[in-house]
Amino acid sequence: MQQEFIQKIREIVGENWVDNDRERVWKYSHEHTHESYGMVAPKPVEGSVIVKPIKTSEVSEIMKLAYEYEVPVIPRGAGTALAANATPNRPSIILSLERMDKILEVDSENLIITCEAAVSLGDLIEHLKTDENLHFPLHPGDEGAQVGAMVAMNAGGVRAVRHGVMRDQVRGLEVVLPTGEIIQTGGNMGKLAKDNAGLNLMHLLIGSEGILGIITKTMLKLHPKPRYSATLIASFPERVSAFRAVPRLIKEGIIPMAVEYVEKDQIHETASDLGKRWPAPGGVGDLILIMAEKSEEDFYEQAKEIDRIFSEEGALNIFMAESPAEQREIIEIRSHILPAIEKNIVDSPDITVPRSELGDLMEFLDELGEKYNTRIPVIAHAGDGNLHAFILQENGKVPEFYEELKNEMYRKTIELGGTITGEHGVGSLRLEQLKMQFSGRELEIMWGIKKVFDPKNLLNPGKKVIQT
Amino acid sequence: MQQEFIQKIREIVGENWVDNDRERVWKYSHEHTHESYGMVAPKPVEGSVIVKPIKTSEVSEIMKLAYEYEVPVIPRGAGTALAANATPNRPSIILSLERMDKILEVDSENLIITCEAAVSLGDLIEHLKTDENLHFPLHPGDEGAQVGAMVAMNAGGVRAVRHGVMRDQVRGLEVVLPTGEIIQTGGNMGKLAKDNAGLNLMHLLIGSEGILGIITKTMLKLHPKPRYSATLIASFPERVSAFRAVPRLIKEGIIPMAVEYVEKDQIHETASDLGKRWPAPGGVGDLILIMAEKSEEDFYEQAKEIDRIFSEEGALNIFMAESPAEQREIIEIRSHILPAIEKNIVDSPDITVPRSELGDLMEFLDELGEKYNTRIPVIAHAGDGNLHAFILQENGKVPEFYEELKNEMYRKTIELGGTITGEHGVGSLRLEQLKMQFSGRELEIMWGIKKVFDPKNLLNPGKKVIQT
């Protein structure tokens, strides 16, 4: 990178906020991807520089300068991504938004919270704890994740059954375009319930993985706080029967906040790693239902129905946690499954199918496991048809059948009406699989859109779309 | 249009489905726009041909041929649009999808209904009447409107408060691109709860007003049927106080299906035109609340709260309709306001602001009325901040101040964080106002996207975006 360019960047953000310390740059060039899928993920190149702007106008100036000097820019959140979505493939500006971390407004008349990009999910939840009426229902996992990046990634996670994904929570965005202009979507305040002016750039930016613009501010929808919550665990004798029980539930009008599937051996192992005990014994897999209702009465009415349906579908027993402490413990154990299994895996495609097809997908994975003589443990956001299938190492190495097995999974997923990625996005890790899902003309259009926003291909290049 | 081209189109769809009868073509070249805003809307040109395909592959072949012969194509639904969204500006193929009108599937495991494009809202509602558990909550007005076009227009209407607009109901689309390829969004079955593969073309197509693709099939989300419904009417002594009461309601966690505002004199007049009586006397304007709850008990609890809040906000009286017949009558009268006033208006911008700003917008309209010495009646989807402001004729003519008054409305709307169109879209009627809302670079990007999809600018040209 030219010294003249670096000097000009220093003038924009101040001496202290340009960092080319080799070790720190190396750390900022990696994501959680490299911890989880280090054996197969694209490696970052060296020679990048970390830049930390404090406000939108600085981000805009940086982009203008980068455009003039033709330097790639990688917007970075907390680095929790899992598909090499922000891995530099050329020496780049790593644009960390971490200093833009203020909650600007909670607007209870329009039910909207306005945050700078780097407000973390944890901060957001904490801030709303003091609000009597309002809450943010989504919980895509790691509470370090930042809201701007959660929008850029269209994060999903465990609570999408009732409230949808991140896309469904966004009402407005402030965005810096690759060419440096600042735009505001959703009217100039981002608080519109209806807006049909022009083509909808906001929904194109949501989930665009940082290739079309840098999200600097988000306006997110808030919801009335549910008054009563409880967590149910239903244990099933086989994986397939658990998955087949889920659409039955939804069909009968029961729509919990979350419907999760976990493997029994994994959850026991994770619990014991944490020095805790998983409260539901028996079976090979559990469905965890997070319920949030207006009243205790509403909850019990639903619980009765759930009990009836799950018993008919072969559940062995149903455990009910009502105290906040018990519920927290269940969620805590559940959210440690990934860290517990991570050290033994090669990859974990986040394949997603229509909810009704989950049983068939699970059956296929069982067959695949037999065919390749391996175990394929899963965790699943079963209510969303979203499955994380773990491809395990063999003797600490990538097994020979890895590529073949992976592609069989993807092909079956698409055959069942599914997508190669429900949550983690394409990044640079899943580019090849795009060709399984999209036609040549679709890929051409996606690349065309990228070029319209970013004619020089400088913003997070090499991610999300294939150059056609 | 070349005879050779017409002949080839005949070979695709069959002799009977190509129609160049002058009178019928003239009818198909007009929309409801020309009845409502005939004095100011762009007039269609003559010389088009109506073509009525029966299936997607025919639509695809037509587009390929049109691309080869460079003939514009205007996809057409029921002609209920209000911004000259499908008015031919050159001799065109008017592609009416009316023969593609079958409901293909109600999938109760994934809560999705799959319809061909020309299924009408009325047919959809009728079809779901026989389903015990499922319903489609949106009601954008005219039940003749077709689902494909409702998606293309991102229709809104009266029931968006709780369930959002058409965009929020779409789970998958089948679309024919301007260049003739057929694509399927939302996985190959359109039933995904989560999907982050590639850039999201589906949300770009929703609300694109037929300039990016022709929607041939829609997969729409269904919801559990509410068990108890009722309609409340609260009468207010001034327009502004009615509008100020709305955000108060939402703030306290009451989220009805619909919150509508009507003017008292208009609703009385409309009722008497229909030989009926409006049940709520007194005041200058009414808020109509459509409530739909799980149980009668839930409803009464909410009604008590509404009564308290509205009384504090100055409501004169509150009327409650619980019998289906009473409720139907209220909705019937409400939906006849537009036909009743239509003959006296020049234009009616569907300006939309954040819900909290409606009171200020209303005050401004009151001042404008005084300034120009005219009345500006409104109807409003008050829960969405969405207002239809009627600019009246003077002595059967367009008043001299029309352009000035209209642009003052738009400017104030944008100043309040609003949009030039919440519902009806841009079409060719609101193109000029796009420049008030978007920067040059945004307009450039929108036009760039149009060109990526449609390099020859043949699909519904001259609508929605400005050529830059």
mmCIF file of C-alpha atoms in Angstrom, chain B residues 234-249 259-262 284-288 310 313-315 358-359 362 382:
data_model
loop_
_atom_site.group_PDB
_atom_site.id
_atom_site.type_symbol
_atom_site.label_atom_id
_atom_site.label_comp_id
_atom_site.label_asym_id
_atom_site.label_seq_id
_atom_site.Cartn_x
_atom_site.Cartn_y
_atom_site.Cartn_z
ATOM 1 C CA ALA B 234 -63.693 6.137 17.984
ATOM 2 C CA SER B 235 -64.870 9.628 17.092
ATOM 3 C CA PHE B 236 -62.600 12.652 17.627
ATOM 4 C CA PRO B 237 -63.374 16.367 17.739
ATOM 5 C CA GLU B 238 -60.409 17.284 15.479
ATOM 6 C CA ARG B 239 -58.363 15.496 12.840
ATOM 7 C CA VAL B 240 -55.049 16.173 14.549
ATOM 8 C CA SER B 241 -56.132 14.660 17.866
ATOM 9 C CA ALA B 242 -57.194 11.438 16.146
ATOM 10 C CA PHE B 243 -53.765 11.138 14.547
ATOM 11 C CA ARG B 244 -51.955 11.887 17.787
ATOM 12 C CA ALA B 245 -53.866 9.097 19.540
ATOM 13 C CA VAL B 246 -52.470 6.389 17.237
ATOM 14 C CA PRO B 247 -48.807 6.200 18.325
ATOM 15 C CA ARG B 248 -50.024 6.288 21.943
ATOM 16 C CA LEU B 249 -51.943 3.063 21.268
ATOM 17 C CA VAL B 259 -56.116 1.399 12.293
ATOM 18 C CA GLU B 260 -57.937 3.550 9.745
ATOM 19 C CA TYR B 261 -58.862 7.229 9.758
ATOM 20 C CA VAL B 262 -61.925 8.593 7.932
ATOM 21 C CA VAL B 284 -65.056 15.484 12.715
ATOM 22 C CA GLY B 285 -63.139 12.258 12.158
ATOM 23 C CA ASP B 286 -63.142 8.602 13.197
ATOM 24 C CA LEU B 287 -60.508 6.033 13.899
ATOM 25 C CA ILE B 288 -61.671 2.555 12.849
ATOM 26 C CA PHE B 310 -58.650 7.098 23.535
ATOM 27 C CA GLU B 313 -56.677 11.517 24.034
ATOM 28 C CA GLY B 314 -60.040 13.279 23.747
ATOM 29 C CA ALA B 315 -62.252 10.758 21.905
ATOM 30 C CA LEU B 358 -48.816 11.921 11.224
ATOM 31 C CA GLY B 359 -50.162 14.587 13.564
ATOM 32 C CA MET B 362 -52.064 16.642 9.276
ATOM 33 C CA ALA B 382 -53.196 5.771 10.374
#
